[in-house]
Every structure is written in structure tokens, then in C-alpha cells.
Amino acid sequence: MKVVKISQRKFGESAILYSLTNDLGTTMNVTDLGARIVDLIVPINGEQRNIILGFDSAEEYLEKDMYFGATIGRVAGRIKKGLFTIEDQNYSLPVDRENGNILHGGPNSFEAKIWSAKTEESDDKVSVVFSYISPDGENGFPGELEAVVTYSLTNKNEWIIDYQAVADQPTLYNPTNHVYFNLTGDMSQSVGTHELFVDADRFAVVGNDTTTTGELRAVLNTPFDFNQASKLDQVFSASYEQNKLVNGLDHPFILNQTGFETPQAIITAPTKDLSVEMYTDRPAVVIFTAQFGEAGPEVRGQKLVNHGGLTLETQVSPGAVEFEGFGDIVLSPETTFNSRTIFKINN
């Protein structure tokens, strides 16, 4: 009997919230503001636990943090000095005042747009298909780019993200999703007691401005070694120069394998009653541990503690436009961009 379902309602003045529920009782709420995930509510021992960070209205995102749960693009992460070259053509993008770099595609990018949306249903999943046309020259990027991001919730308790894009000129494209997990559902608890597994032998070293330096360093004998599941406190309590630099993690991990046979990362709740497995075809995952200090926003009535969330941002590693061996993020008009990431909930 088919019991997956989908509904929608207003989410502030101009946005719409879509609610997807599967036959296991998991509910995923997503919105057309930034093609973002707002809630991921999982039944655990008779309670409904929201395991991601999010806000209750579109206006809260605009006021507090536009990256929570959003689709990021055109390019996730930082491009140093906003400079890149394609086919001997030099481009200069708008940069921030703090460090003179561009972050997550620049100001008012994918995360701030109202995307077109349509819903789809089948026997084993419900989906929302988001689409956005980024005009030629938006934030300095060349070419008109048609982006499609599909969120599906399956009866296997999977949240599937499918990315597609085409462009009419050679351009850069390296999207991700900026979801923050906290599997306790309690934003006043640090994720330090969460266990993390990451199938990665190397990470990208970052400099003082958090851009990659070009060095790929072995995780062995560092606090960044999660090849065996370990508590995140091993990073927060260590005096290693890379985690002290950013007060946690804000680093690309280079994955040992990609695909959908075995997970590349696993987050496990402190009480071991819930875990989330990550599967991706992307070669790297940027892990950020929400080191907002005292500046963390109020999330659903709770003040967000420092290190109160954890991202798994699947992508080609930042630095790809600067350094050989970091990957290629050029999208040509002859190519359709396709990528998939799956988060599987085990409860």
C-alpha cells in the first residue's frame, strides 16, 4: 500500500514549504528559497527528532543565515581572490571584504533565489524538482546556466540529491548542499560526542584565509583521521595547527572511493540510536563544524552552541581552479552536469 505523501504551504511572504513523508514516518521539509532542506524529522523511540539545523520561516533564513540547508552554487567553497581562467580568458569575481576571496558563488547566489518547483510521486519515493536559470554574468560567472536539483525521500529512508546543469558557454560549476546535522536534535549540544567515519586518507590543507594551499596531507597521525569511527571531540580538543586555525574543521577531505556501494562517511548519534550514511559520486567532502562561537543564531527556540552542527558538503575540492590534482570544475556547453549524493538514515 502506497503511503508516501507530499503537501505544501506558504513559508513566509514569498516562499513555499514542501512536506514529504515516507512510509517509515520520516518527514522531510524543503523550500523553494535556495532549493534548501528545512527539516529532517525522524521517529526515534516514539519521539519525532529533527536531526538538521533550520528555521521556521523564509524570513528567518534571510535574517540569520542563508546557507543553512541551501543548495550552493555556482561554485561551493572559496575561490582565492575571485580569479580563474577558462580557455585563456581571465575572469574576476566579486570578493568579500574580510579576506578578498569569493565564497559559495558570491553574494545573493543560489541560496538566495526562489527556484521553480514541481512535485513528483511514485510508489517508493516522493520528490521535489527545483530549477533555476542563472543568467550570463551573474556574480561574474560566464554563460547562462540552467540548474536542476531534485530532492527525493524514499521508503528506504534515503534523502537523495540529484544535480543536473547545462550552460551555453564554458563556465565553472561545482554545487553542493549546505545541510548541518545534529543527530541529538538538541542545538544546545555540541556535535563533539557524535562519532564520525570518513573514508579519506588525505585532506586539503588551508591557510589563514581558509582557502586551500595546494597541499594534500595524510590524515595519519593527525586529529583528522576518521578512518576508524571516532568522536569529533578528537578535533576540538587537539592542539594541531590546522584545527586550531579554524577552531574545528573547515576542510576538504579527499575520498578514497566514490559511488553507492559502501558509504564514504557515517555520522552516529551519541546514544547510538541513529546514524546517517553518506554516499556520493563526488571526489571530496568539505566538513565544517559550525564554529560560530557566541554568534550562533537561535534555532527553533534554542541558542545554537559552538560546534552545534556538522556539514558533509560533497563536491570537487575547493582549489580545483588553482591546483593540479584537485579536480576539474569547468562545465562546457557540450556536456550535461550530473551528480548524486545520498544520505541514508538508520534508526
Coordinates of C-alpha atoms in Angstrom, one line a residue:
M1 CA 0.0 0.0 0.0
K2 CA 1.4 3.4 -1.0
V3 CA 1.7 5.8 1.9
V4 CA 4.4 8.2 0.8
K5 CA 2.8 11.6 0.5
I6 CA 3.6 15.2 -0.2
S7 CA 1.9 18.5 0.7
Q8 CA 2.8 22.2 0.5
R9 CA 2.1 25.5 2.3
K10 CA 3.3 29.1 2.5
F11 CA 6.7 29.6 4.1
G12 CA 6.8 33.3 4.8
E13 CA 5.8 36.0 2.3
S14 CA 7.2 34.6 -1.0
A15 CA 8.4 31.1 -0.4
I16 CA 6.7 27.7 -0.3
L17 CA 7.4 24.8 2.0
Y18 CA 7.0 21.2 0.6
S19 CA 6.5 18.4 3.1
L20 CA 7.5 14.9 2.1
T21 CA 6.7 11.8 4.3
N22 CA 7.6 8.2 3.7
D23 CA 6.0 5.0 5.0
L24 CA 8.6 4.8 7.8
G25 CA 7.3 8.0 9.3
T26 CA 10.2 10.2 8.3
T27 CA 9.3 13.7 7.1
M28 CA 11.5 16.0 5.1
N29 CA 10.5 19.6 4.6
V30 CA 12.1 21.6 1.7
T31 CA 11.6 25.1 0.3
D32 CA 12.0 26.9 -3.0
L33 CA 14.0 29.6 -1.2
G34 CA 17.5 28.4 -2.1
A35 CA 16.3 24.9 -3.0
R36 CA 17.0 24.0 0.6
I37 CA 16.2 21.4 3.2
V38 CA 14.5 22.9 6.2
D39 CA 13.6 19.8 8.4
L40 CA 14.5 16.1 8.5
I41 CA 12.3 14.6 11.2
V42 CA 12.9 11.0 12.2
P43 CA 10.8 8.8 14.6
I44 CA 13.2 7.6 17.3
N45 CA 11.8 5.6 20.3
G46 CA 8.4 7.2 20.0
E47 CA 9.7 10.8 19.6
Q48 CA 9.9 12.9 16.5
R49 CA 13.5 14.1 16.3
N50 CA 14.6 16.9 13.9
I51 CA 18.2 16.0 13.0
I52 CA 19.2 19.0 11.0
L53 CA 19.5 22.8 11.7
G54 CA 16.9 25.0 10.2
F55 CA 14.5 27.9 10.7
D56 CA 10.7 28.2 10.8
S57 CA 10.2 30.8 8.0
A58 CA 11.9 32.2 4.9
E59 CA 12.4 35.5 6.7
E60 CA 14.4 33.8 9.5
Y61 CA 16.9 32.5 6.9
L62 CA 17.2 36.0 5.4
E63 CA 17.8 37.4 8.9
K64 CA 20.0 34.7 10.4
D65 CA 21.9 32.5 7.9
M66 CA 21.3 32.0 4.2
Y67 CA 23.5 28.9 3.9
F68 CA 21.7 26.6 6.3
G69 CA 20.4 23.6 4.3
A70 CA 20.7 25.5 1.0
T71 CA 21.9 24.5 -2.5
I72 CA 25.2 26.2 -3.0
G73 CA 26.4 27.4 -6.4
R74 CA 27.7 28.1 -8.9
V75 CA 30.8 27.1 -7.0
A76 CA 30.9 25.8 -3.5
G77 CA 33.7 26.9 -1.2
R78 CA 36.2 29.7 -1.8
I79 CA 37.9 30.9 -5.0
K80 CA 41.1 32.7 -4.0
K81 CA 40.9 36.4 -4.9
G82 CA 37.9 35.5 -7.1
L83 CA 40.2 34.8 -10.1
F84 CA 40.1 32.0 -12.6
T85 CA 40.9 31.3 -16.3
I86 CA 39.0 29.3 -18.9
E87 CA 40.4 28.8 -22.4
D88 CA 42.9 31.7 -21.9
Q89 CA 40.1 34.0 -20.8
N90 CA 40.6 35.6 -17.4
Y91 CA 37.6 36.2 -15.1
S92 CA 37.4 38.3 -11.9
L93 CA 34.5 37.7 -9.5
P94 CA 33.2 39.9 -6.6
V95 CA 35.1 39.2 -3.4
D96 CA 34.4 39.7 0.3
R97 CA 35.9 42.5 2.3
E98 CA 37.2 40.1 5.0
N99 CA 39.8 38.1 3.1
G100 CA 39.4 39.2 -0.5
N101 CA 38.0 35.9 -1.7
I102 CA 34.7 34.7 -3.1
L103 CA 32.6 32.2 -1.1
H104 CA 29.8 29.9 -2.3
G105 CA 29.3 31.7 -5.6
G106 CA 29.2 35.2 -4.2
P107 CA 26.5 37.4 -2.7
N108 CA 22.8 36.6 -3.3
S109 CA 23.6 33.5 -5.2
F110 CA 21.7 30.1 -5.4
E111 CA 20.9 30.2 -1.7
A112 CA 19.0 33.5 -2.0
K113 CA 16.9 32.7 -5.2
I114 CA 13.4 31.5 -5.4
W115 CA 13.6 28.4 -7.5
S116 CA 10.9 27.0 -9.7
A117 CA 9.5 23.8 -8.2
K118 CA 7.4 20.8 -9.1
T119 CA 6.5 17.7 -7.2
E120 CA 6.6 14.1 -8.3
E121 CA 5.4 10.9 -6.7
S122 CA 5.9 7.2 -7.2
D123 CA 5.4 4.0 -5.2
D124 CA 8.7 4.2 -3.4
K125 CA 9.6 7.9 -3.2
V126 CA 8.4 11.5 -3.3
S127 CA 10.4 14.2 -5.0
V128 CA 10.6 18.0 -5.4
V129 CA 12.4 19.1 -8.6
F130 CA 13.9 22.6 -8.2
S131 CA 15.2 24.6 -11.2
Y132 CA 16.9 27.9 -11.6
I133 CA 18.3 29.8 -14.6
S134 CA 21.5 31.7 -13.6
P135 CA 22.0 34.4 -16.2
D136 CA 25.2 35.1 -18.1
G137 CA 27.4 37.2 -16.0
E138 CA 25.7 36.6 -12.6
N139 CA 28.3 37.4 -10.0
G140 CA 30.9 37.5 -12.8
F141 CA 30.5 33.9 -14.0
P142 CA 30.3 33.4 -17.8
G143 CA 27.4 31.8 -19.6
E144 CA 23.8 31.2 -18.9
L145 CA 23.4 28.1 -16.7
E146 CA 20.3 26.1 -16.2
A147 CA 20.5 24.3 -12.9
V148 CA 18.2 21.5 -11.7
V149 CA 18.3 20.0 -8.2
T150 CA 15.9 17.1 -7.2
Y151 CA 15.3 16.1 -3.6
S152 CA 13.8 12.7 -3.1
L153 CA 12.7 10.9 0.0
T154 CA 12.5 7.2 -0.4
N155 CA 10.9 4.3 1.5
K156 CA 14.4 3.1 2.3
N157 CA 14.8 6.3 4.4
E158 CA 17.1 7.9 1.9
W159 CA 17.4 11.6 1.1
I160 CA 18.7 11.6 -2.5
I161 CA 20.0 14.8 -4.1
D162 CA 20.4 14.8 -7.9
Y163 CA 22.1 17.7 -9.6
Q164 CA 21.9 18.5 -13.3
A165 CA 23.0 21.5 -15.3
V166 CA 23.8 22.8 -18.8
A167 CA 25.5 26.0 -19.8
D168 CA 25.7 27.9 -23.1
Q169 CA 29.4 28.9 -22.6
P170 CA 32.3 27.3 -20.8
T171 CA 31.9 28.1 -17.1
L172 CA 32.6 26.8 -13.6
Y173 CA 30.1 24.6 -11.8
N174 CA 30.7 22.8 -8.5
P175 CA 27.4 22.7 -6.5
T176 CA 26.8 21.2 -3.0
N177 CA 24.2 21.2 -0.3
H178 CA 25.0 23.0 3.0
V179 CA 23.0 20.9 5.4
Y180 CA 24.0 20.9 9.1
F181 CA 23.4 17.7 11.0
N182 CA 23.0 17.4 14.8
L183 CA 21.6 13.9 15.4
T184 CA 20.6 14.7 19.0
G185 CA 18.0 17.2 17.8
D186 CA 19.3 19.4 20.6
M187 CA 21.0 22.5 19.3
S188 CA 22.4 23.3 22.7
Q189 CA 24.6 20.2 22.5
S190 CA 27.9 20.2 20.6
V191 CA 28.4 17.5 18.0
G192 CA 31.7 16.7 19.8
T193 CA 30.2 13.4 21.1
H194 CA 29.0 12.4 17.7
E195 CA 31.1 9.7 16.1
L196 CA 32.3 10.3 12.6
F197 CA 33.7 7.9 10.0
V198 CA 35.3 9.3 6.8
D199 CA 36.9 7.1 4.2
A200 CA 39.6 9.5 3.4
D201 CA 43.4 9.2 3.7
R202 CA 44.1 12.8 2.8
F203 CA 42.7 16.3 3.4
A204 CA 43.4 19.6 1.8
V205 CA 45.4 22.0 4.0
V206 CA 44.0 25.5 4.4
G207 CA 45.7 28.8 5.0
N208 CA 44.9 31.7 7.3
D209 CA 42.1 32.8 5.0
T210 CA 40.7 29.3 4.8
T211 CA 41.5 28.8 1.1
T212 CA 43.3 25.7 0.2
T213 CA 47.1 26.0 -0.1
G214 CA 47.6 23.2 -2.7
E215 CA 48.9 20.7 -0.2
L216 CA 47.1 17.4 0.3
R217 CA 48.2 16.0 3.6
A218 CA 47.9 12.5 5.0
V219 CA 45.3 12.2 7.9
L220 CA 47.5 9.6 9.6
N221 CA 48.8 10.7 13.0
T222 CA 46.6 13.8 12.9
P223 CA 43.2 14.6 14.6
F224 CA 41.7 14.5 11.1
D225 CA 42.0 10.7 10.9
F226 CA 38.4 9.3 10.9
N227 CA 39.2 6.1 9.0
Q228 CA 38.0 4.4 12.2
A229 CA 34.8 6.0 13.6
S230 CA 35.9 8.5 16.3
K231 CA 34.3 11.2 18.3
L232 CA 34.6 14.7 16.9
D233 CA 36.0 15.8 20.2
Q234 CA 39.3 14.5 19.0
V235 CA 39.4 17.6 16.7
F236 CA 38.0 20.1 19.2
S237 CA 40.4 19.1 22.0
A238 CA 43.6 18.8 19.9
S239 CA 46.3 21.4 19.6
Y240 CA 47.0 20.6 15.9
E241 CA 47.7 23.7 13.9
Q242 CA 45.1 23.0 11.2
N243 CA 42.2 22.7 13.6
K244 CA 43.4 25.5 15.8
L245 CA 43.5 27.7 12.7
V246 CA 39.7 27.5 12.2
N247 CA 38.6 26.3 15.7
G248 CA 37.4 22.9 14.4
L249 CA 37.0 21.6 10.9
D250 CA 36.5 23.6 7.7
H251 CA 38.4 21.3 5.4
P252 CA 38.0 19.2 2.2
F253 CA 38.6 15.5 2.7
I254 CA 39.7 13.6 -0.4
L255 CA 37.6 10.5 -0.6
N256 CA 39.3 7.1 -1.1
Q257 CA 36.3 5.8 -3.2
T258 CA 33.1 7.1 -4.7
G259 CA 29.8 5.5 -5.6
F260 CA 26.8 3.9 -3.9
E261 CA 28.0 0.5 -2.8
T262 CA 29.6 1.5 0.5
P263 CA 29.3 4.8 2.4
Q264 CA 32.1 7.3 2.3
A265 CA 31.1 8.9 5.6
I266 CA 28.9 7.9 8.6
I267 CA 27.7 10.2 11.4
T268 CA 26.5 8.3 14.5
A269 CA 24.5 9.9 17.4
P270 CA 26.0 9.8 20.9
T271 CA 23.2 7.5 22.0
K272 CA 23.9 5.1 19.1
D273 CA 20.2 5.1 18.3
L274 CA 20.6 6.8 14.9
S275 CA 23.2 7.1 12.2
V276 CA 23.4 8.8 8.8
E277 CA 25.4 7.3 5.9
M278 CA 26.7 9.4 3.1
Y279 CA 27.1 8.1 -0.5
T280 CA 28.4 10.3 -3.3
D281 CA 29.9 10.3 -6.8
R282 CA 31.9 13.5 -5.9
P283 CA 35.6 13.1 -5.1
A284 CA 35.6 15.2 -1.9
V285 CA 33.6 16.2 1.1
V286 CA 34.0 19.5 2.9
I287 CA 33.4 19.1 6.6
F288 CA 32.6 22.2 8.6
T289 CA 31.8 22.1 12.3
A290 CA 29.8 25.3 12.8
Q291 CA 32.3 27.1 14.9
F292 CA 30.2 30.2 15.3
G293 CA 31.2 30.8 18.9
E294 CA 28.8 33.1 20.7
A295 CA 27.5 34.3 17.4
G296 CA 25.4 31.2 16.7
P297 CA 21.8 32.0 15.9
E298 CA 18.7 30.8 17.7
V299 CA 17.4 27.7 16.0
R300 CA 13.8 26.6 16.7
G301 CA 13.9 28.3 20.1
Q302 CA 17.3 27.2 21.2
K303 CA 20.6 29.1 21.1
L304 CA 23.0 27.2 18.8
V305 CA 26.0 26.2 20.8
N306 CA 29.5 26.5 19.3
H307 CA 30.2 23.3 17.2
G308 CA 26.4 22.7 17.3
G309 CA 26.3 21.3 13.7
L310 CA 28.3 19.3 11.2
T311 CA 28.2 19.6 7.4
L312 CA 29.0 17.0 4.8
E313 CA 29.3 19.1 1.6
T314 CA 30.0 16.8 -1.3
Q315 CA 31.8 18.4 -4.2
V316 CA 35.1 18.7 -6.1
S317 CA 37.6 20.0 -3.6
P318 CA 38.0 23.8 -3.4
G319 CA 41.3 24.7 -5.1
A320 CA 40.3 23.0 -8.3
V321 CA 40.7 26.2 -10.4
E322 CA 44.2 26.8 -9.0
F323 CA 45.9 23.5 -8.4
E324 CA 46.6 20.4 -10.5
G325 CA 45.3 17.2 -8.9
F326 CA 42.3 18.9 -7.2
G327 CA 39.9 18.1 -9.9
D328 CA 38.1 19.9 -12.8
I329 CA 35.0 22.1 -12.3
V330 CA 34.8 23.5 -15.9
L331 CA 31.4 22.8 -17.5
S332 CA 31.4 23.1 -21.3
P333 CA 28.3 23.6 -23.5
E334 CA 28.8 20.1 -24.9
T335 CA 28.4 18.5 -21.5
T336 CA 25.5 18.0 -19.1
F337 CA 26.5 18.1 -15.4
N338 CA 25.1 15.1 -13.5
S339 CA 25.8 14.2 -9.9
R340 CA 24.2 12.4 -7.0
T341 CA 24.6 12.3 -3.2
I342 CA 22.6 10.1 -0.9
F343 CA 22.1 10.4 2.9
K344 CA 20.7 7.2 4.3
I345 CA 19.1 7.3 7.8
N346 CA 19.4 4.3 10.0
N347 CA 17.1 4.4 13.1

